[in-house]
PDB file of C-alpha atoms and ligand atoms in Angstrom:
ATOM      1  CA  MET S   1       7.430   2.428 -13.507  1.00 98.00           C
ATOM      2  CA  ARG S   2       5.115   5.228 -12.484  1.00 98.00           C
ATOM      3  CA  ILE S   3       3.945   5.259  -8.887  1.00 98.00           C
ATOM      4  CA  GLN S   4       1.501   7.653  -7.290  1.00 98.00           C
ATOM      5  CA  LEU S   5       0.598   7.695  -3.625  1.00 98.00           C
ATOM      6  CA  LEU S   6      -3.031   8.687  -3.968  1.00 98.00           C
ATOM      7  CA  PRO S   7      -4.066  11.694  -1.895  1.00 97.00           C
ATOM      8  CA  SER S   8      -6.466  11.252   1.003  1.00 96.00           C
ATOM      9  CA  THR S   9      -7.667  14.816   1.384  1.00 94.00           C
ATOM     10  CA  PHE S  10      -7.863  17.965  -0.738  1.00 93.00           C
ATOM     11  CA  ASP S  11      -7.856  21.693   0.032  1.00 91.00           C
ATOM     12  CA  ALA S  12     -10.703  24.078  -0.838  1.00 92.00           C
ATOM     13  CA  GLN S  13      -9.325  24.431  -4.400  1.00 92.00           C
ATOM     14  CA  GLY S  14      -9.321  20.666  -4.849  1.00 89.00           C
ATOM     15  CA  VAL S  15      -5.531  20.415  -4.666  1.00 91.00           C
ATOM     16  CA  ALA S  16      -4.173  17.314  -2.911  1.00 92.00           C
ATOM     17  CA  ASN S  17      -2.685  18.142   0.462  1.00 93.00           C
ATOM     18  CA  LEU S  18       0.388  16.507   1.940  1.00 95.00           C
ATOM     19  CA  GLU S  19      -1.359  14.733   4.774  1.00 96.00           C
ATOM     20  CA  GLN S  20      -1.605  11.014   4.197  1.00 96.00           C
ATOM     21  CA  ARG S  21      -4.570   9.543   6.037  1.00 97.00           C
ATOM     22  CA  LEU S  22      -5.203   6.565   3.788  1.00 98.00           C
ATOM     23  CA  THR S  23      -2.877   4.263   1.868  1.00 98.00           C
ATOM     24  CA  CYS S  24      -3.247   3.473  -1.828  1.00 98.00           C
ATOM     25  CA  PHE S  25      -0.378   3.378  -4.322  1.00 98.00           C
ATOM     26  CA  LEU S  26      -1.238   3.351  -7.985  1.00 98.00           C
ATOM     27  CA  ILE S  27       1.316   1.653 -10.252  1.00 98.00           C
ATOM     28  CA  ASP S  28       1.324   2.516 -13.971  1.00 98.00           C
ATOM     29  CA  ASP S  29      -2.263   3.739 -13.637  1.00 96.00           C
ATOM     30  CA  CYS S  30      -3.585   0.187 -13.530  1.00 97.00           C
ATOM     31  CA  VAL S  31      -2.504  -1.788 -10.446  1.00 98.00           C
ATOM     32  CA  ALA S  32      -3.261  -0.587  -6.933  1.00 98.00           C
ATOM     33  CA  VAL S  33      -1.320  -1.529  -3.833  1.00 98.00           C
ATOM     34  CA  ASP S  34      -3.883  -1.159  -1.039  1.00 98.00           C
ATOM     35  CA  ALA S  35      -7.094   0.736  -1.517  1.00 98.00           C
ATOM     36  CA  GLY S  36      -7.566   3.264   1.288  1.00 98.00           C
ATOM     37  CA  SER S  37      -8.309   6.238  -0.968  1.00 98.00           C
ATOM     38  CA  ILE S  38      -9.025   4.375  -4.199  1.00 98.00           C
ATOM     39  CA  ALA S  39     -12.645   5.536  -4.482  1.00 98.00           C
ATOM     40  CA  ILE S  40     -11.935   9.183  -3.721  1.00 95.00           C
ATOM     41  CA  ALA S  41      -8.712  10.073  -5.497  1.00 96.00           C
ATOM     42  CA  LEU S  42      -8.595   8.407  -8.920  1.00 95.00           C
ATOM     43  CA  THR S  43      -9.168  10.347 -12.107  1.00 93.00           C
ATOM     44  CA  ASN S  44     -11.930   8.934 -14.339  1.00 94.00           C
ATOM     45  CA  GLU S  45      -9.261   7.658 -16.710  1.00 95.00           C
ATOM     46  CA  GLN S  46      -7.457   5.856 -13.875  1.00 95.00           C
ATOM     47  CA  ARG S  47     -10.742   4.491 -12.529  1.00 95.00           C
ATOM     48  CA  SER S  48     -11.462   2.863 -15.860  1.00 95.00           C
ATOM     49  CA  ARG S  49      -8.015   1.250 -15.995  1.00 97.00           C
ATOM     50  CA  VAL S  50      -7.622  -0.291 -12.542  1.00 98.00           C
ATOM     51  CA  LYS S  51      -8.446  -4.008 -12.657  1.00 97.00           C
ATOM     52  CA  ASP S  52      -6.101  -5.364  -9.996  1.00 98.00           C
ATOM     53  CA  ILE S  53      -5.749  -4.409  -6.341  1.00 98.00           C
ATOM     54  CA  ILE S  54      -3.167  -5.965  -4.040  1.00 99.00           C
ATOM     55  CA  VAL S  55      -4.228  -5.706  -0.393  1.00 99.00           C
ATOM     56  CA  THR S  56      -1.284  -5.941   2.033  1.00 98.00           C
ATOM     57  CA  HIS S  57      -3.477  -6.134   5.146  1.00 98.00           C
ATOM     58  CA  PRO S  58      -7.056  -5.379   6.143  1.00 98.00           C
ATOM     59  CA  HIS S  59      -6.573  -2.275   8.318  1.00 98.00           C
ATOM     60  CA  MET S  60      -9.117   0.450   7.625  1.00 98.00           C
ATOM     61  CA  ASP S  61      -6.605   3.000   6.322  1.00 98.00           C
ATOM     62  CA  HIS S  62      -5.672   0.443   3.621  1.00 98.00           C
ATOM     63  CA  VAL S  63      -9.147  -0.741   2.580  1.00 98.00           C
ATOM     64  CA  ALA S  64     -11.476   2.101   3.621  1.00 98.00           C
ATOM     65  CA  SER S  65     -12.854   2.936   0.192  1.00 98.00           C
ATOM     66  CA  LEU S  66     -12.355  -0.450  -1.521  1.00 98.00           C
ATOM     67  CA  PRO S  67     -16.052  -1.390  -1.083  1.00 98.00           C
ATOM     68  CA  ILE S  68     -17.128   2.029  -2.396  1.00 98.00           C
ATOM     69  CA  PHE S  69     -14.806   1.711  -5.404  1.00 98.00           C
ATOM     70  CA  ILE S  70     -16.405  -1.587  -6.441  1.00 98.00           C
ATOM     71  CA  ASP S  71     -19.851  -0.194  -5.675  1.00 98.00           C
ATOM     72  CA  ASP S  72     -19.219   2.770  -8.027  1.00 97.00           C
ATOM     73  CA  LEU S  73     -18.168   0.457 -10.845  1.00 97.00           C
ATOM     74  CA  TYR S  74     -20.770  -2.225 -10.147  1.00 97.00           C
ATOM     75  CA  PRO S  75     -22.962  -1.916 -13.260  1.00 97.00           C
ATOM     76  CA  SER S  76     -20.089  -1.331 -15.690  1.00 96.00           C
ATOM     77  CA  LEU S  77     -17.580  -4.049 -14.711  1.00 97.00           C
ATOM     78  CA  LYS S  78     -17.160  -6.361 -17.689  1.00 97.00           C
ATOM     79  CA  GLN S  79     -14.765  -8.541 -15.719  1.00 97.00           C
ATOM     80  CA  PRO S  80     -14.475  -8.983 -11.954  1.00 98.00           C
ATOM     81  CA  MET S  81     -12.240  -6.594 -10.003  1.00 98.00           C
ATOM     82  CA  ARG S  82      -9.373  -8.797  -8.906  1.00 98.00           C
ATOM     83  CA  VAL S  83      -8.383  -8.445  -5.242  1.00 98.00           C
ATOM     84  CA  HIS S  84      -5.003 -10.079  -4.659  1.00 98.00           C
ATOM     85  CA  ALA S  85      -4.169 -10.968  -1.058  1.00 98.00           C
ATOM     86  CA  THR S  86      -2.873 -13.807   1.096  1.00 98.00           C
ATOM     87  CA  PRO S  87      -5.514 -16.390   2.065  1.00 98.00           C
ATOM     88  CA  GLU S  88      -5.556 -15.114   5.654  1.00 98.00           C
ATOM     89  CA  VAL S  89      -6.147 -11.516   4.534  1.00 98.00           C
ATOM     90  CA  ILE S  90      -8.913 -12.672   2.160  1.00 98.00           C
ATOM     91  CA  GLU S  91     -10.554 -14.432   5.099  1.00 98.00           C
ATOM     92  CA  LEU S  92     -10.422 -11.243   7.185  1.00 98.00           C
ATOM     93  CA  LEU S  93     -11.850  -9.134   4.321  1.00 98.00           C
ATOM     94  CA  GLU S  94     -14.738 -11.580   3.948  1.00 98.00           C
ATOM     95  CA  ARG S  95     -15.349 -11.780   7.698  1.00 98.00           C
ATOM     96  CA  ASP S  96     -14.948  -8.113   8.613  1.00 98.00           C
ATOM     97  CA  VAL S  97     -15.605  -5.991   5.513  1.00 98.00           C
ATOM     98  CA  PHE S  98     -17.601  -7.756   2.805  1.00 98.00           C
ATOM     99  CA  ASN S  99     -19.802  -9.539   5.342  1.00 98.00           C
ATOM    100  CA  TRP S 100     -23.260  -8.191   4.401  1.00 98.00           C
ATOM    101  CA  ASN S 101     -23.167  -6.049   7.558  1.00 98.00           C
ATOM    102  CA  LEU S 102     -20.393  -3.550   6.949  1.00 97.00           C
ATOM    103  CA  TYR S 103     -20.924  -3.942   3.195  1.00 98.00           C
ATOM    104  CA  PRO S 104     -22.327  -6.469   0.694  1.00 98.00           C
ATOM    105  CA  ARG S 105     -20.348  -9.571  -0.140  1.00 98.00           C
ATOM    106  CA  PHE S 106     -19.367  -8.526  -3.659  1.00 98.00           C
ATOM    107  CA  SER S 107     -17.571 -11.816  -4.278  1.00 98.00           C
ATOM    108  CA  ASP S 108     -21.042 -13.461  -4.354  1.00 98.00           C
ATOM    109  CA  LEU S 109     -22.657 -10.860  -6.628  1.00 98.00           C
ATOM    110  CA  LYS S 110     -22.997 -10.563 -10.383  1.00 98.00           C
ATOM    111  CA  ASN S 111     -23.937  -7.764 -12.726  1.00 98.00           C
ATOM    112  CA  ASP S 112     -25.173  -8.225 -16.327  1.00 98.00           C
ATOM    113  CA  TYR S 113     -21.684  -9.315 -17.412  1.00 98.00           C
ATOM    114  CA  GLY S 114     -20.843 -11.744 -14.581  1.00 98.00           C
ATOM    115  CA  PRO S 115     -19.065 -11.664 -11.200  1.00 98.00           C
ATOM    116  CA  VAL S 116     -18.000  -8.194 -10.022  1.00 98.00           C
ATOM    117  CA  MET S 117     -15.203  -9.108  -7.643  1.00 98.00           C
ATOM    118  CA  GLU S 118     -12.806 -12.009  -7.453  1.00 98.00           C
ATOM    119  CA  TYR S 119     -10.207 -12.877  -4.839  1.00 98.00           C
ATOM    120  CA  VAL S 120      -6.844 -14.038  -6.119  1.00 98.00           C
ATOM    121  CA  PRO S 121      -4.864 -15.747  -3.324  1.00 98.00           C
ATOM    122  CA  ILE S 122      -1.198 -14.790  -3.421  1.00 98.00           C
ATOM    123  CA  PRO S 123       1.701 -16.980  -2.310  1.00 98.00           C
ATOM    124  CA  ILE S 124       4.316 -15.992   0.240  1.00 97.00           C
ATOM    125  CA  GLY S 125       7.927 -15.731  -0.895  1.00 96.00           C
ATOM    126  CA  LYS S 126       7.203 -16.952  -4.439  1.00 97.00           C
ATOM    127  CA  PRO S 127       6.886 -14.662  -7.462  1.00 98.00           C
ATOM    128  CA  PHE S 128       3.460 -14.150  -9.007  1.00 98.00           C
ATOM    129  CA  ASN S 129       2.142 -11.912 -11.774  1.00 98.00           C
ATOM    130  CA  VAL S 130      -0.326  -9.068 -11.511  1.00 98.00           C
ATOM    131  CA  ALA S 131      -1.030  -7.427 -14.872  1.00 98.00           C
ATOM    132  CA  HIS S 132       2.417  -6.599 -16.370  1.00 98.00           C
ATOM    133  CA  LEU S 133       4.130  -6.780 -12.976  1.00 98.00           C
ATOM    134  CA  ASN S 134       6.058  -9.520 -11.236  1.00 98.00           C
ATOM    135  CA  VAL S 135       5.510  -9.439  -7.495  1.00 98.00           C
ATOM    136  CA  VAL S 136       6.974 -11.135  -4.423  1.00 98.00           C
ATOM    137  CA  ALA S 137       5.082 -10.876  -1.133  1.00 98.00           C
ATOM    138  CA  VAL S 138       6.767 -11.414   2.197  1.00 98.00           C
ATOM    139  CA  PRO S 139       5.360 -11.286   5.746  1.00 98.00           C
ATOM    140  CA  VAL S 140       6.309  -8.228   7.783  1.00 98.00           C
ATOM    141  CA  ASN S 141       5.918  -7.455  11.487  1.00 98.00           C
ATOM    142  CA  HIS S 142       2.518  -5.809  12.043  1.00 98.00           C
ATOM    143  CA  ILE S 143      -0.369  -6.615  14.402  1.00 97.00           C
ATOM    144  CA  VAL S 144      -2.455  -8.332  11.732  1.00 98.00           C
ATOM    145  CA  PRO S 145      -1.220 -10.614   8.938  1.00 98.00           C
ATOM    146  CA  THR S 146       0.561  -8.183   6.597  1.00 98.00           C
ATOM    147  CA  VAL S 147       2.860  -8.499   3.607  1.00 98.00           C
ATOM    148  CA  GLY S 148       5.553  -6.252   2.200  1.00 98.00           C
ATOM    149  CA  LEU S 149       5.990  -6.398  -1.581  1.00 98.00           C
ATOM    150  CA  VAL S 150       8.757  -6.230  -4.141  1.00 98.00           C
ATOM    151  CA  VAL S 151       7.311  -5.254  -7.517  1.00 98.00           C
ATOM    152  CA  SER S 152       9.182  -5.434 -10.830  1.00 98.00           C
ATOM    153  CA  ASP S 153       8.240  -4.645 -14.413  1.00 97.00           C
ATOM    154  CA  GLY S 154      11.350  -6.269 -15.894  1.00 95.00           C
ATOM    155  CA  GLN S 155      13.310  -3.016 -15.851  1.00 96.00           C
ATOM    156  CA  THR S 156      12.445  -1.313 -12.598  1.00 97.00           C
ATOM    157  CA  SER S 157      11.971  -2.762  -9.126  1.00 97.00           C
ATOM    158  CA  VAL S 158      10.333  -1.073  -6.172  1.00 98.00           C
ATOM    159  CA  ALA S 159       9.886  -2.422  -2.636  1.00 98.00           C
ATOM    160  CA  PHE S 160       6.890  -1.563  -0.429  1.00 98.00           C
ATOM    161  CA  SER S 161       7.257  -2.253   3.293  1.00 98.00           C
ATOM    162  CA  SER S 162       3.548  -1.796   4.069  1.00 98.00           C
ATOM    163  CA  ASP S 163       2.933  -1.283   7.804  1.00 98.00           C
ATOM    164  CA  THR S 164       5.654  -2.869   9.899  1.00 98.00           C
ATOM    165  CA  ALA S 165       8.051  -2.663  12.810  1.00 98.00           C
ATOM    166  CA  GLU S 166      11.479  -4.360  12.908  1.00 98.00           C
ATOM    167  CA  THR S 167      11.465  -7.235  10.456  1.00 98.00           C
ATOM    168  CA  GLU S 168      13.891  -9.689   8.831  1.00 98.00           C
ATOM    169  CA  GLU S 169      12.420 -11.637   5.900  1.00 97.00           C
ATOM    170  CA  PHE S 170      11.557  -8.472   3.971  1.00 98.00           C
ATOM    171  CA  TRP S 171      15.202  -7.384   4.004  1.00 98.00           C
ATOM    172  CA  ARG S 172      16.370 -10.824   2.906  1.00 97.00           C
ATOM    173  CA  ILE S 173      14.199 -10.529  -0.226  1.00 96.00           C
ATOM    174  CA  VAL S 174      15.033  -6.840  -0.787  1.00 97.00           C
ATOM    175  CA  ASN S 175      18.778  -7.395  -0.388  1.00 97.00           C
ATOM    176  CA  ALA S 176      18.677 -10.390  -2.730  1.00 95.00           C
ATOM    177  CA  MET S 177      17.354  -8.211  -5.592  1.00 93.00           C
ATOM    178  CA  LYS S 178      19.985  -7.452  -8.209  1.00 89.00           C
ATOM    179  CA  ASP S 179      18.803  -3.889  -8.614  1.00 91.00           C
ATOM    180  CA  LEU S 180      16.323  -1.903  -6.630  1.00 96.00           C
ATOM    181  CA  ASP S 181      15.197   1.541  -7.730  1.00 97.00           C
ATOM    182  CA  ALA S 182      13.125   2.646  -4.783  1.00 98.00           C
ATOM    183  CA  LEU S 183      12.084   1.591  -1.313  1.00 98.00           C
ATOM    184  CA  LEU S 184       8.783   2.904   0.049  1.00 98.00           C
ATOM    185  CA  ILE S 185       8.881   2.453   3.800  1.00 98.00           C
ATOM    186  CA  GLU S 186       6.644   3.495   6.620  1.00 98.00           C
ATOM    187  CA  ALA S 187       7.469   6.027   9.354  1.00 98.00           C
ATOM    188  CA  SER S 188       4.231   6.386  11.314  1.00 98.00           C
ATOM    189  CA  PHE S 189       4.987   8.065  14.638  1.00 98.00           C
ATOM    190  CA  PRO S 190       7.424  10.650  16.005  1.00 98.00           C
ATOM    191  CA  ASP S 191      10.222   9.423  18.266  1.00 98.00           C
ATOM    192  CA  ARG S 192       8.460  10.521  21.455  1.00 98.00           C
ATOM    193  CA  MET S 193       5.696   8.026  20.676  1.00 98.00           C
ATOM    194  CA  ALA S 194       8.035   5.032  20.473  1.00 98.00           C
ATOM    195  CA  LYS S 195       5.888   3.081  22.966  1.00 98.00           C
ATOM    196  CA  LEU S 196       2.743   3.391  20.844  1.00 98.00           C
ATOM    197  CA  ALA S 197       4.764   2.599  17.717  1.00 98.00           C
ATOM    198  CA  GLU S 198       5.998  -0.533  19.437  1.00 97.00           C
ATOM    199  CA  VAL S 199       2.576  -1.836  20.530  1.00 98.00           C
ATOM    200  CA  SER S 200       0.970  -1.017  17.177  1.00 98.00           C
ATOM    201  CA  ARG S 201       4.015  -2.322  15.256  1.00 98.00           C
ATOM    202  CA  HIS S 202       5.100   0.748  13.351  1.00 98.00           C
ATOM    203  CA  PHE S 203       8.348   2.671  12.900  1.00 98.00           C
ATOM    204  CA  THR S 204       9.452   5.998  14.312  1.00 98.00           C
ATOM    205  CA  PRO S 205      12.264   7.882  12.549  1.00 98.00           C
ATOM    206  CA  ALA S 206      14.712   6.528  15.169  1.00 98.00           C
ATOM    207  CA  SER S 207      13.662   2.890  14.759  1.00 98.00           C
ATOM    208  CA  LEU S 208      13.539   3.329  10.976  1.00 98.00           C
ATOM    209  CA  GLY S 209      17.090   4.693  11.035  1.00 98.00           C
ATOM    210  CA  GLN S 210      18.194   1.538  12.871  1.00 98.00           C
ATOM    211  CA  GLU S 211      16.198  -0.697  10.531  1.00 98.00           C
ATOM    212  CA  LEU S 212      17.715   0.814   7.390  1.00 98.00           C
ATOM    213  CA  LYS S 213      21.114  -0.470   8.522  1.00 97.00           C
ATOM    214  CA  LYS S 214      19.851  -3.876   7.364  1.00 97.00           C
ATOM    215  CA  LEU S 215      19.600  -2.589   3.792  1.00 97.00           C
ATOM    216  CA  THR S 216      22.658  -3.545   1.766  1.00 94.00           C
ATOM    217  CA  HIS S 217      21.710  -1.689  -1.450  1.00 87.00           C
ATOM    218  CA  ASN S 218      23.027   1.801  -1.964  1.00 84.00           C
ATOM    219  CA  GLY S 219      21.850   4.746  -3.956  1.00 89.00           C
ATOM    220  CA  MET S 220      18.191   3.947  -4.392  1.00 95.00           C
ATOM    221  CA  ASP S 221      15.476   6.424  -3.457  1.00 98.00           C
ATOM    222  CA  ILE S 222      14.056   5.783  -0.007  1.00 98.00           C
ATOM    223  CA  MET S 223      10.604   7.286   0.360  1.00 98.00           C
ATOM    224  CA  ALA S 224       9.012   7.559   3.781  1.00 98.00           C
ATOM    225  CA  VAL S 225       5.255   7.011   3.739  1.00 98.00           C
ATOM    226  CA  HIS S 226       2.391   6.508   6.212  1.00 98.00           C
ATOM    227  CA  LEU S 227       3.333   9.534   8.376  1.00 98.00           C
ATOM    228  CA  LYS S 228       0.431  10.124  10.783  1.00 98.00           C
ATOM    229  CA  PRO S 229      -0.947  13.528   9.704  1.00 97.00           C
ATOM    230  CA  THR S 230      -1.202  14.848  13.269  1.00 98.00           C
ATOM    231  CA  TYR S 231       2.569  14.538  13.772  1.00 98.00           C
ATOM    232  CA  ARG S 232       3.698  15.060  10.192  1.00 98.00           C
ATOM    233  CA  ASP S 233       5.977  18.090  10.707  1.00 98.00           C
ATOM    234  CA  GLU S 234       7.660  16.514  13.690  1.00 98.00           C
ATOM    235  CA  ILE S 235       8.247  13.208  11.863  1.00 98.00           C
ATOM    236  CA  VAL S 236       9.626  15.058   8.797  1.00 98.00           C
ATOM    237  CA  ASP S 237      12.130  16.983  10.985  1.00 98.00           C
ATOM    238  CA  GLN S 238      13.239  13.778  12.668  1.00 98.00           C
ATOM    239  CA  LEU S 239      13.602  11.964   9.334  1.00 98.00           C
ATOM    240  CA  ASN S 240      15.713  14.836   7.981  1.00 98.00           C
ATOM    241  CA  ALA S 241      17.898  14.720  11.087  1.00 98.00           C
ATOM    242  CA  LEU S 242      18.777  11.089  10.294  1.00 98.00           C
ATOM    243  CA  ASN S 243      20.889  12.404   7.382  1.00 96.00           C
ATOM    244  CA  ILE S 244      20.313   9.300   5.306  1.00 96.00           C
ATOM    245  CA  PRO S 245      21.207   9.951   1.655  1.00 93.00           C
ATOM    246  CA  LYS S 246      18.239   9.903  -0.727  1.00 96.00           C
ATOM    247  CA  LEU S 247      15.705   9.552   2.085  1.00 98.00           C
ATOM    248  CA  SER S 248      12.724  11.807   1.499  1.00 98.00           C
ATOM    249  CA  VAL S 249       9.033  11.924   2.291  1.00 98.00           C
ATOM    250  CA  MET S 250       6.731  10.780  -0.492  1.00 98.00           C
ATOM    251  CA  GLU S 251       4.212  13.419  -1.559  1.00 97.00           C
ATOM    252  CA  PRO S 252       0.625  12.290  -2.021  1.00 97.00           C
ATOM    253  CA  GLY S 253      -0.668  13.091  -5.504  1.00 96.00           C
ATOM    254  CA  ARG S 254       2.732  13.449  -7.149  1.00 97.00           C
ATOM    255  CA  ILE S 255       3.670  10.948  -9.852  1.00 97.00           C
ATOM    256  CA  TYR S 256       7.088   9.402  -9.334  1.00 98.00           C
ATOM    257  CA  GLU S 257       8.868   7.612 -12.101  1.00 98.00           C
ATOM    258  CA  TRP S 258      11.660   5.080 -11.725  1.00 97.00           C
TER     259      TRP S 258
HETATM  260 ZN1   ZN G 301      -1.805  -1.337   9.542  1.00 60.09          ZN
HETATM  261 ZN1   ZN G 302      -1.718   1.705   7.882  1.00 60.09          ZN
END
């Protein structure tokens, strides 16, 4: 399975920089998990292949360019872009994003070929398919309804925490997997901002270190993501100081293969 954390920003030469402002993971060039930077960081080839987007929660950093992405493709979509989310997240996207005020309600619109966007409600705790992937979604502990995901292609399995603080159900599902190749988990704030992390339901390196004690698998890659760019260096130092084997910070733009 190939996974790329899409870049959010680029330097003057157009090279992706390491600061992650927006969240969008691209799996096997065709399925997106969240859509923060989807309209700004896909190659043309990738743009033509993405047909399915799983939205874990409706925060701006996870959906910022989703409306623009569909807008760009509007005349050429021969089938609707499928947006997979829990019913409560779909309701929030319709109310707060695709509401004719912030942006048009694409789920009501058609081009020459038919509807341009379709919501696919996803179940909680029960496997469902998205393209060639089998996915389980499980609620995590964030300030809006949010799901973590375990994604498998039959050979490789990768878990995505999405945005969360201390949580239980996610680990039950993750630990029940026979094999897990990688865990992508958030580490948003440095330790000195533990209070803000707590009220906004995110991890610091210290709370992540505690949380990872719930993980019973060994030896998989653990990739920290969602580091707030302003505190990136500090968070990286604190993550390194945890001395957790195979814990590293995921680089935006790089293609990882498991
Ligand atoms: Zn969030
Ligand atoms: Zn976020």
